[in-house]
């Protein structure tokens, strides 16, 4: 049985934040990050639209990057006191993912975080509240995925909490909210969206719906990312990238990802390399590696007017440099010695990462080490 898991309602156009005026309910908690949503005016707008809808609002501000389970418990406490019937995640992926977990602990105060790190173990939601996601970055597609990435700081581990219970009821995909996103965040998150499209398309799950979304998202990223980076207030380019991010998220929510993400998760946890930046470093070589067994890449190459898997890999490298992204892992200031010391550890972790199971080519730990080394130095993979 194939089922398409997608946000319940998707509002996607510049200015669609205003649709909050039409939400039916009594009380909402808005969860947001540092101060960017307050500074840009989006937070105030959201509160005043909700007021017009007759909804009383409480704000939980200050969700950190890579949010912790402790932050999620704190937010759940605010919700327990206020008793909202809507939870709204407004901001970057961290704010929205934290809001999702606060929602879980609000509905189930005794839920066991460790138990929920096992896929599809989140208890049934929507007994107390429903969820609206309003992203301010264009990359993860968390507004339509059943995924929240939460960090356990005591253990120093990042957990992907996976459950379709977490798929938002309403996604507001409003490119105007992204106009204040810094250039490096725009390029990193945009390259993450591109990676989602490629990995979902070639994953070992066949899904016609995901395929079409992945191809469409890829085309939009190639046509708009550079413009969104160079002209941040071009709302048309912003909206296009926001749509592409949603499409990539929807594609991978249904067809999953591959070893670019397995490799990236480890260097993110160990060295703090931004997720989209490391994806863009690994992606070209993983295309070459997977193309040895998958015949799916020429389809994707055609979308951007190219022919072969190698053309696609080169096009990704070209886009990466056009948006000023780093081309090798060593440029993040990692010494050869430090890299060699950790290589076995990260390759073994990448091997058991859940994404590895959906990659079209089954890698060995040795092959993952070879890909890591090639991407550390900027070499081309040919095996
Ligand atoms: Zn990603």
Tab-separated table of C-alpha atoms and ligand atoms in Angstrom:
chain	number	residue	atom	x	y	z
A	1	UNK	CA	0.000	0.000	0.000
A	2	UNK	CA	1.395	3.397	-0.945
A	3	UNK	CA	0.200	6.441	0.933
A	4	UNK	CA	1.346	10.016	0.389
A	5	UNK	CA	2.156	11.672	3.705
A	6	UNK	CA	1.736	15.443	3.339
A	7	UNK	CA	0.802	18.423	5.517
A	8	UNK	CA	-3.003	18.639	5.861
A	9	UNK	CA	-3.329	22.045	4.228
A	10	UNK	CA	-0.592	23.829	2.249
A	11	UNK	CA	-0.738	27.601	1.751
A	12	UNK	CA	2.054	28.609	-0.558
A	13	UNK	CA	2.460	32.093	-1.910
A	14	UNK	CA	4.109	35.353	-0.952
A	15	UNK	CA	2.022	36.924	1.798
A	16	UNK	CA	0.203	33.702	2.745
A	17	UNK	CA	1.074	34.300	6.425
A	18	UNK	CA	-2.072	36.439	6.400
A	19	UNK	CA	-4.122	33.220	6.174
A	20	UNK	CA	-3.641	32.946	9.953
A	21	UNK	CA	-6.645	35.311	10.073
A	22	UNK	CA	-8.834	32.397	9.005
A	23	UNK	CA	-7.682	29.817	11.530
A	24	UNK	CA	-10.438	28.577	13.838
A	25	UNK	CA	-9.514	28.195	17.491
A	26	UNK	CA	-9.064	29.832	20.902
A	27	UNK	CA	-5.429	29.797	21.955
A	28	UNK	CA	-2.088	29.397	20.203
A	29	UNK	CA	1.497	29.076	21.377
A	30	UNK	CA	4.020	30.380	18.834
A	31	UNK	CA	7.446	28.768	19.130
A	32	UNK	CA	10.329	30.672	17.557
A	33	UNK	CA	14.139	30.919	17.606
A	34	UNK	CA	16.516	33.768	18.468
A	35	UNK	CA	15.272	37.159	17.383
A	36	UNK	CA	15.122	37.114	13.579
A	37	UNK	CA	11.341	36.638	13.390
A	38	UNK	CA	10.789	39.480	15.881
A	39	UNK	CA	13.234	41.794	14.044
A	40	UNK	CA	11.764	41.074	10.623
A	41	UNK	CA	8.243	41.805	11.883
A	42	UNK	CA	6.927	38.330	10.990
A	43	UNK	CA	6.265	37.449	14.640
A	44	UNK	CA	4.223	40.613	15.258
A	45	UNK	CA	2.295	40.029	12.045
A	46	UNK	CA	1.495	36.448	13.063
A	47	UNK	CA	0.234	37.594	16.473
A	48	UNK	CA	-1.959	40.310	14.982
A	49	UNK	CA	-3.449	37.995	12.306
A	50	UNK	CA	-4.270	35.473	15.045
A	51	UNK	CA	-5.862	38.258	17.070
A	52	UNK	CA	-8.105	39.044	14.107
A	53	UNK	CA	-9.077	35.362	14.131
A	54	UNK	CA	-10.044	35.734	17.812
A	55	UNK	CA	-7.093	33.629	18.958
A	56	UNK	CA	-5.157	34.514	22.098
A	57	UNK	CA	-1.400	33.992	21.750
A	58	UNK	CA	1.501	33.099	24.003
A	59	UNK	CA	5.070	33.186	22.624
A	60	UNK	CA	7.922	30.806	23.431
A	61	UNK	CA	11.099	32.491	22.179
A	62	UNK	CA	14.754	31.523	22.120
A	63	UNK	CA	14.883	27.998	20.690
A	64	UNK	CA	18.587	27.355	20.056
A	65	UNK	CA	20.239	25.854	16.946
A	66	UNK	CA	20.084	22.051	17.210
A	67	UNK	CA	17.417	22.209	19.939
A	68	UNK	CA	17.758	20.015	23.011
A	69	UNK	CA	15.180	17.752	24.595
A	70	UNK	CA	15.447	20.009	27.688
A	71	UNK	CA	14.237	23.002	25.624
A	72	UNK	CA	11.332	20.902	24.373
A	73	UNK	CA	10.318	20.029	27.943
A	74	UNK	CA	10.420	23.732	28.880
A	75	UNK	CA	8.130	24.633	25.977
A	76	UNK	CA	5.752	21.828	26.897
A	77	UNK	CA	5.459	23.323	30.388
A	78	UNK	CA	4.461	26.694	28.936
A	79	UNK	CA	1.854	24.873	26.864
A	80	UNK	CA	0.569	22.919	29.877
A	81	UNK	CA	-0.058	26.221	31.680
A	82	UNK	CA	-1.625	28.009	28.704
A	83	UNK	CA	-3.592	25.065	27.200
A	84	UNK	CA	-3.413	26.043	23.487
A	85	UNK	CA	-5.443	24.319	20.784
A	86	UNK	CA	-2.850	25.346	18.177
A	87	UNK	CA	0.941	25.005	18.271
A	88	UNK	CA	2.730	27.181	15.726
A	89	UNK	CA	6.384	26.695	14.790
A	90	UNK	CA	7.640	29.942	13.206
A	91	UNK	CA	11.243	30.300	12.019
A	92	UNK	CA	14.075	28.024	10.967
A	93	UNK	CA	14.042	24.267	11.104
A	94	UNK	CA	15.257	24.222	14.721
A	95	UNK	CA	12.288	26.252	15.967
A	96	UNK	CA	9.777	24.133	14.068
A	97	UNK	CA	11.359	20.815	15.090
A	98	UNK	CA	11.443	21.915	18.741
A	99	UNK	CA	7.787	22.989	18.499
A	100	UNK	CA	6.911	19.517	17.201
A	101	UNK	CA	8.509	17.848	20.229
A	102	UNK	CA	6.980	20.375	22.654
A	103	UNK	CA	3.643	19.370	21.158
A	104	UNK	CA	4.383	15.708	21.912
A	105	UNK	CA	5.296	16.451	25.557
A	106	UNK	CA	2.289	18.786	25.927
A	107	UNK	CA	-0.070	16.020	24.845
A	108	UNK	CA	1.863	13.253	26.612
A	109	UNK	CA	3.765	14.694	29.621
A	110	UNK	CA	5.012	11.222	30.553
A	111	UNK	CA	6.284	10.329	27.069
A	112	UNK	CA	9.772	8.798	27.161
A	113	UNK	CA	12.177	10.672	24.869
A	114	UNK	CA	14.550	7.712	24.507
A	115	UNK	CA	11.700	5.396	23.513
A	116	UNK	CA	10.619	7.861	20.809
A	117	UNK	CA	14.047	7.766	19.134
A	118	UNK	CA	12.894	4.428	17.708
A	119	UNK	CA	11.111	5.232	14.392
A	120	UNK	CA	7.329	5.536	14.494
A	121	UNK	CA	7.120	5.465	18.306
A	122	UNK	CA	5.500	8.873	18.908
A	123	UNK	CA	2.107	8.431	20.615
A	124	UNK	CA	-1.095	9.666	18.942
A	125	UNK	CA	-1.313	13.463	18.777
A	126	UNK	CA	-4.125	15.990	18.190
A	127	UNK	CA	-6.056	15.233	21.380
A	128	UNK	CA	-5.268	18.726	22.668
A	129	UNK	CA	-3.867	20.729	19.750
A	130	UNK	CA	-3.067	20.832	16.060
A	131	UNK	CA	0.107	22.131	14.431
A	132	UNK	CA	1.001	24.927	12.003
A	133	UNK	CA	4.513	25.159	10.522
A	134	UNK	CA	5.742	28.466	9.083
A	135	UNK	CA	9.355	28.091	7.876
A	136	UNK	CA	11.724	31.041	7.427
A	137	UNK	CA	14.458	29.019	5.692
A	138	UNK	CA	14.160	27.050	2.450
A	139	UNK	CA	15.840	23.710	2.983
A	140	UNK	CA	14.613	20.952	5.254
A	141	UNK	CA	10.950	20.918	4.272
A	142	UNK	CA	10.081	20.243	7.927
A	143	UNK	CA	6.731	21.961	7.270
A	144	UNK	CA	5.605	18.794	5.489
A	145	UNK	CA	7.718	16.049	7.049
A	146	UNK	CA	7.117	13.698	9.946
A	147	UNK	CA	10.572	14.449	11.260
A	148	UNK	CA	12.056	16.449	14.154
A	149	UNK	CA	15.794	16.470	14.825
A	150	UNK	CA	16.440	16.828	18.561
A	151	UNK	CA	19.780	16.776	20.382
A	152	UNK	CA	20.417	15.056	23.687
A	153	UNK	CA	23.188	17.289	25.048
A	154	UNK	CA	24.081	14.973	27.942
A	155	UNK	CA	24.849	12.173	25.503
A	156	UNK	CA	26.049	14.482	22.705
A	157	UNK	CA	23.815	12.713	20.168
A	158	UNK	CA	21.425	14.107	17.535
A	159	UNK	CA	18.248	12.066	17.203
A	160	UNK	CA	15.912	12.144	14.224
A	161	UNK	CA	12.440	11.587	15.711
A	162	UNK	CA	10.455	10.018	12.890
A	163	UNK	CA	6.671	9.663	12.937
A	164	UNK	CA	3.931	10.680	10.551
A	165	UNK	CA	2.074	11.955	13.664
A	166	UNK	CA	4.493	14.907	13.457
A	167	UNK	CA	3.443	15.940	9.936
A	168	UNK	CA	1.929	19.448	10.340
A	169	UNK	CA	-1.784	20.101	9.884
A	170	UNK	CA	-1.132	23.387	8.105
A	171	UNK	CA	2.033	24.472	6.262
A	172	UNK	CA	2.380	28.166	5.438
A	173	UNK	CA	5.053	28.439	2.738
A	174	UNK	CA	5.457	32.213	2.435
A	175	UNK	CA	8.583	33.412	0.601
A	176	UNK	CA	8.273	36.938	2.054
A	177	UNK	CA	9.306	35.541	5.441
A	178	UNK	CA	12.654	34.489	3.915
A	179	UNK	CA	13.642	37.950	2.660
A	180	UNK	CA	15.863	38.571	5.708
A	181	UNK	CA	17.628	35.185	5.576
A	182	UNK	CA	21.433	35.720	5.379
A	183	UNK	CA	23.200	34.696	2.140
A	184	UNK	CA	25.158	31.798	3.666
A	185	UNK	CA	22.001	30.341	5.225
A	186	UNK	CA	20.176	30.764	1.904
A	187	UNK	CA	22.879	28.868	0.015
A	188	UNK	CA	23.359	26.116	2.607
A	189	UNK	CA	19.652	25.432	3.027
A	190	UNK	CA	19.018	25.650	-0.734
A	191	UNK	CA	21.726	23.052	-1.398
A	192	UNK	CA	20.113	20.848	1.263
A	193	UNK	CA	16.809	21.078	-0.644
A	194	UNK	CA	18.657	20.118	-3.842
A	195	UNK	CA	20.173	17.094	-2.089
A	196	UNK	CA	16.731	15.977	-0.878
A	197	UNK	CA	15.468	16.043	-4.469
A	198	UNK	CA	18.395	13.979	-5.809
A	199	UNK	CA	18.460	11.427	-2.991
A	200	UNK	CA	14.674	10.927	-2.925
A	201	UNK	CA	14.622	10.441	-6.709
A	202	UNK	CA	17.267	7.712	-6.753
A	203	UNK	CA	16.357	6.045	-3.422
A	204	UNK	CA	15.381	2.398	-3.517
A	205	UNK	CA	11.731	3.294	-2.869
A	206	UNK	CA	9.813	3.717	-6.113
A	207	UNK	CA	7.136	6.366	-5.868
A	208	UNK	CA	5.793	8.235	-8.876
A	209	UNK	CA	4.543	11.143	-6.756
A	210	UNK	CA	7.894	11.596	-5.010
A	211	UNK	CA	9.709	11.338	-8.363
A	212	UNK	CA	7.718	14.185	-9.918
A	213	UNK	CA	8.212	16.392	-6.864
A	214	UNK	CA	11.932	15.636	-6.797
A	215	UNK	CA	12.415	16.503	-10.462
A	216	UNK	CA	10.350	19.664	-10.129
A	217	UNK	CA	12.172	20.762	-6.991
A	218	UNK	CA	15.579	20.160	-8.579
A	219	UNK	CA	14.707	22.298	-11.593
A	220	UNK	CA	13.506	25.151	-9.388
A	221	UNK	CA	16.696	25.094	-7.271
A	222	UNK	CA	18.931	25.262	-10.351
A	223	UNK	CA	16.865	28.143	-11.735
A	224	UNK	CA	16.543	30.208	-8.541
A	225	UNK	CA	19.137	29.549	-5.845
A	226	UNK	CA	21.813	31.863	-7.231
A	227	UNK	CA	19.308	34.693	-7.599
A	228	UNK	CA	17.956	34.156	-4.056
A	229	UNK	CA	21.524	34.338	-2.690
A	230	UNK	CA	22.537	37.408	-4.713
A	231	UNK	CA	19.275	39.361	-4.526
A	232	UNK	CA	17.742	38.465	-1.162
A	233	UNK	CA	14.729	40.718	-1.580
A	234	UNK	CA	13.686	39.133	-4.894
A	235	UNK	CA	10.481	37.662	-3.465
A	236	UNK	CA	9.765	35.654	-6.612
A	237	UNK	CA	13.092	33.796	-6.256
A	238	UNK	CA	12.487	33.433	-2.505
A	239	UNK	CA	9.045	31.954	-3.072
A	240	UNK	CA	10.396	29.597	-5.736
A	241	UNK	CA	13.115	28.325	-3.374
A	242	UNK	CA	10.541	27.961	-0.591
A	243	UNK	CA	8.349	25.879	-2.922
A	244	UNK	CA	11.355	23.761	-3.952
A	245	UNK	CA	12.201	23.125	-0.308
A	246	UNK	CA	8.637	21.960	0.348
A	247	UNK	CA	8.700	19.742	-2.762
A	248	UNK	CA	12.030	18.171	-1.751
A	249	UNK	CA	10.723	17.630	1.785
A	250	UNK	CA	7.559	16.023	0.498
A	251	UNK	CA	9.580	13.805	-1.860
A	252	UNK	CA	11.879	12.518	0.876
A	253	UNK	CA	9.069	12.207	3.409
A	254	UNK	CA	7.765	9.486	1.112
A	255	UNK	CA	10.848	8.068	-0.663
A	256	UNK	CA	13.542	8.698	1.988
A	257	UNK	CA	17.171	9.723	1.485
A	258	UNK	CA	20.604	8.142	0.912
A	259	UNK	CA	24.245	8.163	1.939
A	260	UNK	CA	24.855	11.882	1.324
A	261	UNK	CA	22.758	12.369	4.447
A	262	UNK	CA	24.429	9.437	6.271
A	263	UNK	CA	27.857	11.005	5.626
A	264	UNK	CA	26.646	14.523	6.464
A	265	UNK	CA	25.006	13.653	9.781
A	266	UNK	CA	28.374	12.518	11.179
A	267	UNK	CA	30.452	15.555	10.171
A	268	UNK	CA	27.607	17.760	11.426
A	269	UNK	CA	27.623	16.107	14.857
A	270	UNK	CA	31.434	15.884	15.155
A	271	UNK	CA	32.675	19.087	13.498
A	272	UNK	CA	29.561	21.276	13.419
A	273	UNK	CA	29.704	21.594	9.617
A	274	UNK	CA	26.376	23.086	8.416
A	275	UNK	CA	24.139	20.328	7.052
A	276	UNK	CA	23.551	21.815	3.605
A	277	UNK	CA	27.226	22.719	3.167
A	278	UNK	CA	28.435	19.159	3.789
A	279	UNK	CA	25.638	17.736	1.634
A	280	UNK	CA	26.828	19.889	-1.258
A	281	UNK	CA	30.389	18.583	-0.783
A	282	UNK	CA	29.369	14.899	-0.705
A	283	UNK	CA	26.607	14.997	-3.331
A	284	UNK	CA	28.706	15.095	-6.567
A	285	UNK	CA	30.889	12.142	-5.531
A	286	UNK	CA	27.909	10.166	-4.238
A	287	UNK	CA	26.198	10.728	-7.610
A	288	UNK	CA	29.308	9.221	-9.289
A	289	UNK	CA	29.400	6.337	-6.806
A	290	UNK	CA	25.672	5.531	-7.107
A	291	UNK	CA	25.653	5.942	-10.899
A	292	UNK	CA	27.711	2.754	-11.150
A	293	UNK	CA	24.554	0.799	-10.220
A	294	UNK	CA	21.638	3.222	-10.767
A	295	UNK	CA	20.362	4.299	-14.186
A	296	UNK	CA	18.194	7.048	-12.687
A	297	UNK	CA	20.626	9.963	-12.942
A	298	UNK	CA	20.267	10.749	-16.670
A	299	UNK	CA	16.545	11.467	-16.006
A	300	UNK	CA	17.561	14.102	-13.473
A	301	UNK	CA	20.308	15.466	-15.729
A	302	UNK	CA	17.719	15.963	-18.496
A	303	UNK	CA	15.680	18.221	-16.207
A	304	UNK	CA	18.515	20.777	-16.333
A	305	UNK	CA	19.328	20.226	-20.015
A	306	UNK	CA	22.215	17.788	-19.466
A	307	UNK	CA	22.677	14.131	-20.296
A	308	UNK	CA	24.709	11.977	-17.953
A	309	UNK	CA	25.219	11.346	-14.257
A	310	UNK	CA	28.657	12.961	-14.588
A	311	UNK	CA	27.032	16.061	-16.143
A	312	UNK	CA	24.731	16.250	-13.118
A	313	UNK	CA	27.639	15.885	-10.674
A	314	UNK	CA	29.536	18.671	-12.479
A	315	UNK	CA	26.414	20.874	-12.524
A	316	UNK	CA	26.056	20.478	-8.748
A	317	UNK	CA	29.719	21.465	-8.329
A	318	UNK	CA	29.093	24.485	-10.560
A	319	UNK	CA	26.048	25.632	-8.592
A	320	UNK	CA	27.916	25.076	-5.339
A	321	UNK	CA	30.695	27.421	-6.408
A	322	UNK	CA	28.262	29.986	-7.859
A	323	UNK	CA	26.643	30.346	-4.435
A	324	UNK	CA	30.056	30.558	-2.735
A	325	UNK	CA	29.926	27.236	-0.961
A	326	UNK	CA	33.004	25.373	0.196
A	327	UNK	CA	34.161	22.462	-1.993
A	328	UNK	CA	36.096	20.256	0.472
A	329	UNK	CA	35.750	19.117	4.076
A	330	UNK	CA	39.316	20.143	4.965
A	331	UNK	CA	38.473	23.792	4.239
A	332	UNK	CA	36.442	23.765	7.461
A	333	UNK	CA	39.782	23.890	9.281
A	334	UNK	CA	40.085	20.177	10.055
A	335	UNK	CA	43.661	18.852	10.190
A	336	UNK	CA	44.714	15.694	8.386
A	337	UNK	CA	45.652	14.170	11.741
A	338	UNK	CA	42.295	14.902	13.348
A	339	UNK	CA	40.475	13.592	10.269
A	340	UNK	CA	42.390	10.307	10.228
A	341	UNK	CA	41.826	9.835	13.941
A	342	UNK	CA	38.040	10.052	13.510
A	343	UNK	CA	37.588	8.435	10.098
A	344	UNK	CA	36.775	4.907	11.307
A	345	UNK	CA	34.299	6.267	13.848
A	346	UNK	CA	32.360	8.472	11.403
A	347	UNK	CA	32.400	5.858	8.609
A	348	UNK	CA	30.998	3.207	10.949
A	349	UNK	CA	28.314	5.600	12.178
A	350	UNK	CA	27.423	6.553	8.592
A	351	UNK	CA	27.150	2.865	7.738
A	352	UNK	CA	24.446	2.319	10.381
A	353	UNK	CA	22.649	5.643	9.741
A	354	UNK	CA	18.987	4.936	8.802
A	355	UNK	CA	19.444	6.756	5.447
A	356	UNK	CA	22.042	4.197	4.279
A	357	UNK	CA	19.318	1.572	3.963
A	358	UNK	CA	17.559	3.606	1.256
A	359	UNK	CA	20.640	4.321	-0.867
A	360	UNK	CA	20.506	2.682	-4.313
A	361	UNK	CA	23.981	1.150	-3.857
A	362	UNK	CA	24.793	-0.752	-0.673
A	363	UNK	CA	28.126	0.615	0.547
A	364	UNK	CA	30.803	-1.050	2.659
A	365	UNK	CA	32.430	0.833	5.521
A	366	UNK	CA	35.651	0.903	3.442
A	367	UNK	CA	33.823	2.544	0.525
A	368	UNK	CA	32.319	5.154	2.856
A	369	UNK	CA	35.832	5.904	4.118
A	370	UNK	CA	37.045	6.294	0.522
A	371	UNK	CA	34.199	8.708	-0.279
A	372	UNK	CA	34.943	10.637	2.932
A	373	UNK	CA	38.635	10.901	2.003
A	374	UNK	CA	37.917	12.002	-1.559
A	375	UNK	CA	35.583	14.732	-0.264
A	376	UNK	CA	38.055	15.763	2.422
A	377	UNK	CA	40.707	16.490	-0.215
A	378	UNK	CA	38.536	17.426	-3.209
A	379	UNK	CA	39.260	14.294	-5.271
A	380	UNK	CA	36.889	12.637	-7.707
A	381	UNK	CA	35.402	9.243	-6.772
A	382	UNK	CA	35.739	6.557	-9.434
A	383	UNK	CA	34.758	3.176	-7.987
B	1	LIG	ZN1	18.862	17.361	4.545
